[in-house]
Short mmCIF file of C-alpha atoms in Angstrom, two decimals:
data_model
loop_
_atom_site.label_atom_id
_atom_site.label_comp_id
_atom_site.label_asym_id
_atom_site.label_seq_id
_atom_site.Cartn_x
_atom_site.Cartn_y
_atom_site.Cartn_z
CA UNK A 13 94.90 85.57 104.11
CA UNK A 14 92.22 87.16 102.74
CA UNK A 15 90.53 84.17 100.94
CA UNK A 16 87.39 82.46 101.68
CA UNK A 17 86.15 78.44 100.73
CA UNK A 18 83.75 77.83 98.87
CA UNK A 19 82.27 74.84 96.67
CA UNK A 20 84.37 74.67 94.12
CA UNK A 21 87.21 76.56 94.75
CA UNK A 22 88.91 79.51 97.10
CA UNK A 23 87.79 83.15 96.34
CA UNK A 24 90.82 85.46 96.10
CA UNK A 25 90.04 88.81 98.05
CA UNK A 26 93.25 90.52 96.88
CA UNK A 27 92.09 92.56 93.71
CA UNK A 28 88.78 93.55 92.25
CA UNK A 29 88.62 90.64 90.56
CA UNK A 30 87.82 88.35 93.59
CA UNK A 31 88.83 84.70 91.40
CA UNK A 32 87.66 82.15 92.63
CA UNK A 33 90.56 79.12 92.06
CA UNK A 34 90.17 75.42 91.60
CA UNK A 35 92.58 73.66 93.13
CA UNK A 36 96.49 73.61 91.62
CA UNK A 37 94.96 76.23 89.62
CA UNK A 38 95.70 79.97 88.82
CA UNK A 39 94.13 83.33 89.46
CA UNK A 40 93.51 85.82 86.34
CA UNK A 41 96.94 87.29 87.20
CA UNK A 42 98.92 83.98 86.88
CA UNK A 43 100.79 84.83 90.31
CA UNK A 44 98.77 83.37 92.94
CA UNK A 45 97.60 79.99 92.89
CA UNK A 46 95.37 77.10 94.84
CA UNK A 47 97.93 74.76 96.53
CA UNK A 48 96.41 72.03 98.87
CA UNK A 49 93.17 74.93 100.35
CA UNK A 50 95.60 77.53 100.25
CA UNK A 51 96.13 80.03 98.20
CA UNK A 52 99.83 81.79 97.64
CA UNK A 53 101.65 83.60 95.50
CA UNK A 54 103.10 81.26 92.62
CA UNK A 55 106.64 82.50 92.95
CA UNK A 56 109.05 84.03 94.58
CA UNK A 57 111.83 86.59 93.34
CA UNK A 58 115.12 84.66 92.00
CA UNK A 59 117.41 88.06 91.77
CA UNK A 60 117.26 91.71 92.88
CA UNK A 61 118.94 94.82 91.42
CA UNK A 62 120.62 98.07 93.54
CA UNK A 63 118.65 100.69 90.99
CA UNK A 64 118.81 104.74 91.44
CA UNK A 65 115.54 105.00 92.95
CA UNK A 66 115.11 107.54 90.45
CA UNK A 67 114.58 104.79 87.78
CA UNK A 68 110.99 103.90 89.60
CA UNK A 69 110.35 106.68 89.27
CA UNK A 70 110.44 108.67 91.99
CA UNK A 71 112.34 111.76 92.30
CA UNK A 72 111.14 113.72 95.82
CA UNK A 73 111.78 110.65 97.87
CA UNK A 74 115.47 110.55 99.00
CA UNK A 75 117.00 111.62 95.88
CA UNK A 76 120.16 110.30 94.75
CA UNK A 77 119.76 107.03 96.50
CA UNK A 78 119.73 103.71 95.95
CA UNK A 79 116.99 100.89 96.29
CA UNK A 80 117.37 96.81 96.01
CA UNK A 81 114.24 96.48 93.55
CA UNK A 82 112.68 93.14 92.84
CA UNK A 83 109.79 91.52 90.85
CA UNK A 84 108.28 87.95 90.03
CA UNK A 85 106.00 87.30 87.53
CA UNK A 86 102.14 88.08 86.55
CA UNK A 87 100.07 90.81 86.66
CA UNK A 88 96.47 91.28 87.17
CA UNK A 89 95.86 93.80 84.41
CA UNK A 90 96.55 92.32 81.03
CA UNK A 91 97.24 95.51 79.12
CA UNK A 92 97.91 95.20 75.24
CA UNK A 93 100.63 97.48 75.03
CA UNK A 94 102.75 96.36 78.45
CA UNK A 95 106.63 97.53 78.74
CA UNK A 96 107.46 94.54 80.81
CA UNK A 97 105.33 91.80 79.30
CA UNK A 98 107.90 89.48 79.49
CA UNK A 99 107.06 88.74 83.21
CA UNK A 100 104.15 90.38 83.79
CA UNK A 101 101.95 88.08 81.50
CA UNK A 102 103.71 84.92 82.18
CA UNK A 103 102.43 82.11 84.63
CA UNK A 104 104.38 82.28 87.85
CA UNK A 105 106.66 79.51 88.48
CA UNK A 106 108.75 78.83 91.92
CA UNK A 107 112.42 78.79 90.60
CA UNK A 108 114.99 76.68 92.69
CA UNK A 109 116.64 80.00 93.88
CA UNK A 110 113.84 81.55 95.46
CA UNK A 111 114.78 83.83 97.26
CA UNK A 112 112.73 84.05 100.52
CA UNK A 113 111.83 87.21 102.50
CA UNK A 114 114.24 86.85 105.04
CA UNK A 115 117.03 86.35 102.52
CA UNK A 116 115.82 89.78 100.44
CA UNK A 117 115.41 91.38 104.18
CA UNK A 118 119.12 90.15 104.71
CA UNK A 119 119.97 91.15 101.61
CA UNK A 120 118.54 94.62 101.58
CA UNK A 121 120.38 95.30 104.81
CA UNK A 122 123.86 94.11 103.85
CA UNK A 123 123.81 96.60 101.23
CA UNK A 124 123.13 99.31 102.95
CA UNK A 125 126.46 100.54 103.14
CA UNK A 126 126.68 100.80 99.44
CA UNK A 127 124.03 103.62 100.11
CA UNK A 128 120.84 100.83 100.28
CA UNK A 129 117.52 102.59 101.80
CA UNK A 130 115.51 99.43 101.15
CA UNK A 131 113.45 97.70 99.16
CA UNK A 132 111.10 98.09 96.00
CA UNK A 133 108.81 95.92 94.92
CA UNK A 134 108.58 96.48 91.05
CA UNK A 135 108.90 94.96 87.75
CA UNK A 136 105.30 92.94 87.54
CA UNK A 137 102.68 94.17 89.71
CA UNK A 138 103.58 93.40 93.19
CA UNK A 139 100.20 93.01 95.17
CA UNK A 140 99.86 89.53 93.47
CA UNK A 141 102.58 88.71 95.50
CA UNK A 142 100.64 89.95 98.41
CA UNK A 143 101.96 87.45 101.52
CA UNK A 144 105.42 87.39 99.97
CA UNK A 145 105.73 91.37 100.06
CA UNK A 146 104.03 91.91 103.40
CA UNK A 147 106.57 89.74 104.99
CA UNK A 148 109.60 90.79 103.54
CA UNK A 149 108.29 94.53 104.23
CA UNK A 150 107.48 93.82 108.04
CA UNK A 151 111.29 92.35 108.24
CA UNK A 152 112.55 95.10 106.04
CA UNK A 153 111.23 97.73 108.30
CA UNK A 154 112.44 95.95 111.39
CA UNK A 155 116.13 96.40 109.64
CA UNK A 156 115.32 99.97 109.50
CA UNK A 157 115.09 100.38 105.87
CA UNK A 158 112.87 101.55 103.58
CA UNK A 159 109.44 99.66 101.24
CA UNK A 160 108.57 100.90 97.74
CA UNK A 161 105.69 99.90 95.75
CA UNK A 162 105.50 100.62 91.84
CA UNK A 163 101.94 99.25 91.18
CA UNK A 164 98.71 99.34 89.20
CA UNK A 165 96.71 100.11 92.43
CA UNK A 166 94.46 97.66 91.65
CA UNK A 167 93.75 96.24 94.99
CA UNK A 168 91.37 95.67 97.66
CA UNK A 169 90.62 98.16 100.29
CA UNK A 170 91.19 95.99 103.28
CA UNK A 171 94.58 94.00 102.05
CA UNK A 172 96.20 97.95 101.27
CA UNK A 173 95.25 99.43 104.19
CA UNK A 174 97.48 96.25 106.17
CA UNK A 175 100.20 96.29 103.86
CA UNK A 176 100.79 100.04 103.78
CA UNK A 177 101.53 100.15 107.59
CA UNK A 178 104.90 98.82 105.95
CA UNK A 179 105.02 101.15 103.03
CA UNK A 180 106.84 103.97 103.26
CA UNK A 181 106.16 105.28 98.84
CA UNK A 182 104.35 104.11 95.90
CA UNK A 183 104.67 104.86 92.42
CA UNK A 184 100.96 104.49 90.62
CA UNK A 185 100.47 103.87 87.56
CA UNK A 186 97.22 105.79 86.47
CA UNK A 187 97.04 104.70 82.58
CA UNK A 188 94.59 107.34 81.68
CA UNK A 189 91.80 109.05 83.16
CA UNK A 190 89.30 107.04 80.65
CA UNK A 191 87.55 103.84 82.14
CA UNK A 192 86.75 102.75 78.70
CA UNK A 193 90.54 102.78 77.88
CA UNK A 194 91.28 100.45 81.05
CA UNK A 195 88.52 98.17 79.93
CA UNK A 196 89.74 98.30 75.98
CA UNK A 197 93.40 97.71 76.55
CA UNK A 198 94.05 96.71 80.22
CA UNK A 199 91.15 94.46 80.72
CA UNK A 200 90.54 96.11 83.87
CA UNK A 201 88.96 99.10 85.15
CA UNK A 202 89.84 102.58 86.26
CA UNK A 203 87.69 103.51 89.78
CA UNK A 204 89.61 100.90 91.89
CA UNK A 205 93.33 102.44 90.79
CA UNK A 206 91.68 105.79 91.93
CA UNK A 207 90.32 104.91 94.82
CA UNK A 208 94.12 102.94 96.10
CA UNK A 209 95.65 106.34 95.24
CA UNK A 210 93.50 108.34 97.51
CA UNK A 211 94.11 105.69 99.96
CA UNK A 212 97.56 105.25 99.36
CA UNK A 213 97.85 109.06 99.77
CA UNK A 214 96.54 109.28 103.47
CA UNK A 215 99.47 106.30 104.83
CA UNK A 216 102.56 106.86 102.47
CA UNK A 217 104.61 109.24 99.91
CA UNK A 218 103.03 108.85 96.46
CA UNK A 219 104.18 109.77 93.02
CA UNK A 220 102.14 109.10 89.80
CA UNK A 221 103.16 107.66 86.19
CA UNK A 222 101.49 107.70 82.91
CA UNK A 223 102.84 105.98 79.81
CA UNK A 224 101.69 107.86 77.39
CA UNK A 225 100.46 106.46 74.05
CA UNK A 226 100.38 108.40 71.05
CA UNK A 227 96.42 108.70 70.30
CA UNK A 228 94.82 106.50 72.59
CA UNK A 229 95.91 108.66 76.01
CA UNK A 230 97.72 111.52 74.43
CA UNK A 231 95.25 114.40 73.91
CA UNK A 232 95.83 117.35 76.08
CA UNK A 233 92.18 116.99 77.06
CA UNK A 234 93.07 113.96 78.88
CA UNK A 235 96.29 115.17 80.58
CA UNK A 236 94.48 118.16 81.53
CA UNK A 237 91.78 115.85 83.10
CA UNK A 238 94.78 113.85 84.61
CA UNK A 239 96.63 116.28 86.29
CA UNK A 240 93.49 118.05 87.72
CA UNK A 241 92.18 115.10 89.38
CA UNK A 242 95.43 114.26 90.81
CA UNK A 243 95.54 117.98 92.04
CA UNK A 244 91.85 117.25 93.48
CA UNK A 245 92.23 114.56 95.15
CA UNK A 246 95.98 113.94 96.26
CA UNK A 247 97.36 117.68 95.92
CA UNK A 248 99.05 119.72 93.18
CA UNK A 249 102.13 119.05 94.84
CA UNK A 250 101.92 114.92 94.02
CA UNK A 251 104.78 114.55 91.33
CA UNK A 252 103.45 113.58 88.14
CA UNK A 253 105.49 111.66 85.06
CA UNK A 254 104.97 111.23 81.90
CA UNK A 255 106.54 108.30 80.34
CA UNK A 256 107.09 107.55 76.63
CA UNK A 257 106.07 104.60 75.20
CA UNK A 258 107.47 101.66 72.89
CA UNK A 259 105.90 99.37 70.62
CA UNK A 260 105.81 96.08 72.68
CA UNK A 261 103.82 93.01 73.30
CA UNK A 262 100.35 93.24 71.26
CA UNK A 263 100.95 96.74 70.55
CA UNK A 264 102.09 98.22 67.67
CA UNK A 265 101.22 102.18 67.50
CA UNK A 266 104.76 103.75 66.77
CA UNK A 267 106.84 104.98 69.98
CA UNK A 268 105.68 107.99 71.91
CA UNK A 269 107.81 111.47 70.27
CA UNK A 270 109.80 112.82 73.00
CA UNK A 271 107.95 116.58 72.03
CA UNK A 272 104.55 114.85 72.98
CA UNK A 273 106.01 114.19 76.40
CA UNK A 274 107.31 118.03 76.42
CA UNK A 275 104.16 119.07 74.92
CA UNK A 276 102.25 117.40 77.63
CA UNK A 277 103.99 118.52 80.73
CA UNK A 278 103.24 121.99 80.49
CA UNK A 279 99.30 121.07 79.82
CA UNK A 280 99.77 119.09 83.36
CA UNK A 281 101.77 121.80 85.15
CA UNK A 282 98.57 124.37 84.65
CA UNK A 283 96.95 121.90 87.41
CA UNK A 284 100.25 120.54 89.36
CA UNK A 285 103.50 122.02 90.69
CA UNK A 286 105.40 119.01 89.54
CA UNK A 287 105.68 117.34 86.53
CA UNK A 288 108.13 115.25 84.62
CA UNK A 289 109.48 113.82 81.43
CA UNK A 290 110.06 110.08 82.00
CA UNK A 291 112.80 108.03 79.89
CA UNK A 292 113.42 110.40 77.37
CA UNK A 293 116.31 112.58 76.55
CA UNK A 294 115.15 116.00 77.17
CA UNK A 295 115.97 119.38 79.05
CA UNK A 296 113.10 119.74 80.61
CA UNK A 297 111.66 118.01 83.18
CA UNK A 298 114.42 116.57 84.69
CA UNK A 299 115.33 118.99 87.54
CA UNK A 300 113.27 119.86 90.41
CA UNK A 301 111.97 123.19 89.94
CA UNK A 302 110.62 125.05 92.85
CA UNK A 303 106.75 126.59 92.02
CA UNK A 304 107.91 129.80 94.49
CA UNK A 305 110.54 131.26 93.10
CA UNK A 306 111.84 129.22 89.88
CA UNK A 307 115.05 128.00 90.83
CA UNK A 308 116.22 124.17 90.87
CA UNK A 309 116.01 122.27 94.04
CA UNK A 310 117.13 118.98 92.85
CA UNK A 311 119.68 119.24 89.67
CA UNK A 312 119.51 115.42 87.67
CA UNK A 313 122.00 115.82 84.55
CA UNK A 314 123.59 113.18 83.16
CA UNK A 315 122.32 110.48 85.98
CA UNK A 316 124.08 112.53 88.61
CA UNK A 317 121.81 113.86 91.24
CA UNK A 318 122.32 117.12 93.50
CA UNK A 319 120.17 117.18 95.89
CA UNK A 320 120.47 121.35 96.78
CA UNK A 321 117.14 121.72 99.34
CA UNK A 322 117.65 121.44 103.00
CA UNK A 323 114.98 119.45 104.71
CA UNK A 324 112.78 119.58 101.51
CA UNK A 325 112.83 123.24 101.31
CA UNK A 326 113.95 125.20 97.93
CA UNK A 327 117.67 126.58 98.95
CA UNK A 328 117.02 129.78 97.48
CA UNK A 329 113.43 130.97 98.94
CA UNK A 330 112.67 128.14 101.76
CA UNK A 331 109.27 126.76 99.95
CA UNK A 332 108.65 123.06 100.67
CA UNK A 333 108.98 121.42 98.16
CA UNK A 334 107.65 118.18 100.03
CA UNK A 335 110.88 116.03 98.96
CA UNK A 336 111.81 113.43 101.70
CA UNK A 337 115.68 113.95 101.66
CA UNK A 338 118.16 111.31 103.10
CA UNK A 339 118.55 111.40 106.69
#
């Protein structure tokens, strides 16, 4: 699926990148790989988590619920300052307890009484996985359950546009609004990510990220850039975080100051109606606030989660807020 033969190897047509793998070799990412013509993804989940969905993040898609998440390992950016680069930039290995997509399908289901809505596909970047998480989304959906993406975007046009007739939200990760800071630190570049979101936008609920990183994507010239583009291009209503950062793998620029984050947010809410303050202990930007008339449509205190609107709409004035509410 999506791969073509040629002399001395199999071009990849998943990502941008287009590698073309020798055989029993690897792609850039380190999660797909050339197995007798064929290529695959190099591994399978071996565990999944029941996570507030909240924790993706997404907060205006059925707030308060739960989601089985699950990863494997490689990525196809190779960013310097990853949060997770303990399986993102590792080689992809099948483990003996694979777990296969009609076991996650299975497993997604049975715990659906424990308030379950499905499945997210997180932790590395899950498009390298691309035939593993197609299938276990087409059985997923078939269950009547829910698919979650929290990706880089950085895939091709044709391979989204297939697997997104499964997807019902996506968390993107924008990392700034510079190119030259994708091709510095990420070893990757900014249009495609772009160009998946306004895709992405058209066929499924989206929510943005950005981990923000004190002087390299902190200014509020580049939030304010940020935000308006995402107000451009997917609508001032998209949801917006802002995520602190920590000193981990090759980087070493001290953690992001929870102020920054507060700082930040209201540069990005002069361009979007929704903004938050991601893994950080703070007051603000936490609770849904409605743009109309100021009062909270979804209280989040202490991880408990009130979901107050009625069929997405504030409680108090009616405005939609565009949250997709539990059924």
């Amino acid at each position: 699926m999506y791969q073509q033969k040629e002399k001395n190897g199999i071009r990849c047509g998943i990502c941008p990148r287009r590698c073309l793998i020798k055989d029993r070799g690897y792609g850039f990412c380190g999660g797909r790989v050339n197995e007798g013509g064929q290529i695959r993804p190099a591994s399978f989940p071996s565990g999944a988590a029941l996570d507030p969905i909240e924790k993706k993040p997404l907060y205006h898609f059925h707030p308060g619920s739960m989601v089985l998440s699950a990863g494997t390992e490689g990525c196809n950016f190779k960013c310097q300052f990853c949060q997770n680069w303990g399986i993102s930039q590792k080689k992809g290995q099948m483990p003996k307890n694979a777990i296969t997509p009609s076991m996650m399908a299975k497993e997604a289901l049975r715990l659906k009484e424990k308030g379950n809505i499905g499945i997210a596909y997180t932790y590395n970047e899950p498009s390298i996985s691309y035939e593993y998480v197609l299938e276990t989304a087409e059985k997923n959906r078939e269950n009547g359950l829910k698919n979650i993406l929290v990706t880089n975007g950085y895939m091709e046009r044709m391979p989204q546009k297939k697997l997104f007739r499964f997807i019902d939200a996506a968390n993107i990760d924008i990392k700034s609004i510079d190119d030259g800071f994708y091709r510095q630190y990420c070893m990757s570049s900014l249009a495609p990510t772009l160009r998946y979101a306004e895709e992405a936008k058209k066929m499924a609920h989206i929510e943005i990220t950005n981990l923000v990183i004190p002087g390299l994507n902190s200014s509020h010239e580049q939030i304010s850039r940020l935000s308006l583009w995402i107000a451009e291009n997917l609508g001032s209503d998209t949801p917006l975080h802002l995520s602190a950062y920590f000193p981990k793998y090759r980087m070493t620029i001290g953690p992001t100051p929870p102020e920054m984050i507060e700082e930040l947010r209201e540069t990005a809410l002069e361009n979007l109606q929704y903004v938050y303050c991601g893994n950080i202990k703070s007051s603000k930007g936490s609770d849904t606030i409605c743009p109309e008339c100021g009062n909270t449509a979804v209280s989040r205190f202490g991880g408990m989660i009130s979901d107050l609107t009625k069929q997405g709409r504030c409680p108090s004035c009616g405005h939609d807020t565009g949250i997709i509410s539990g059924e």
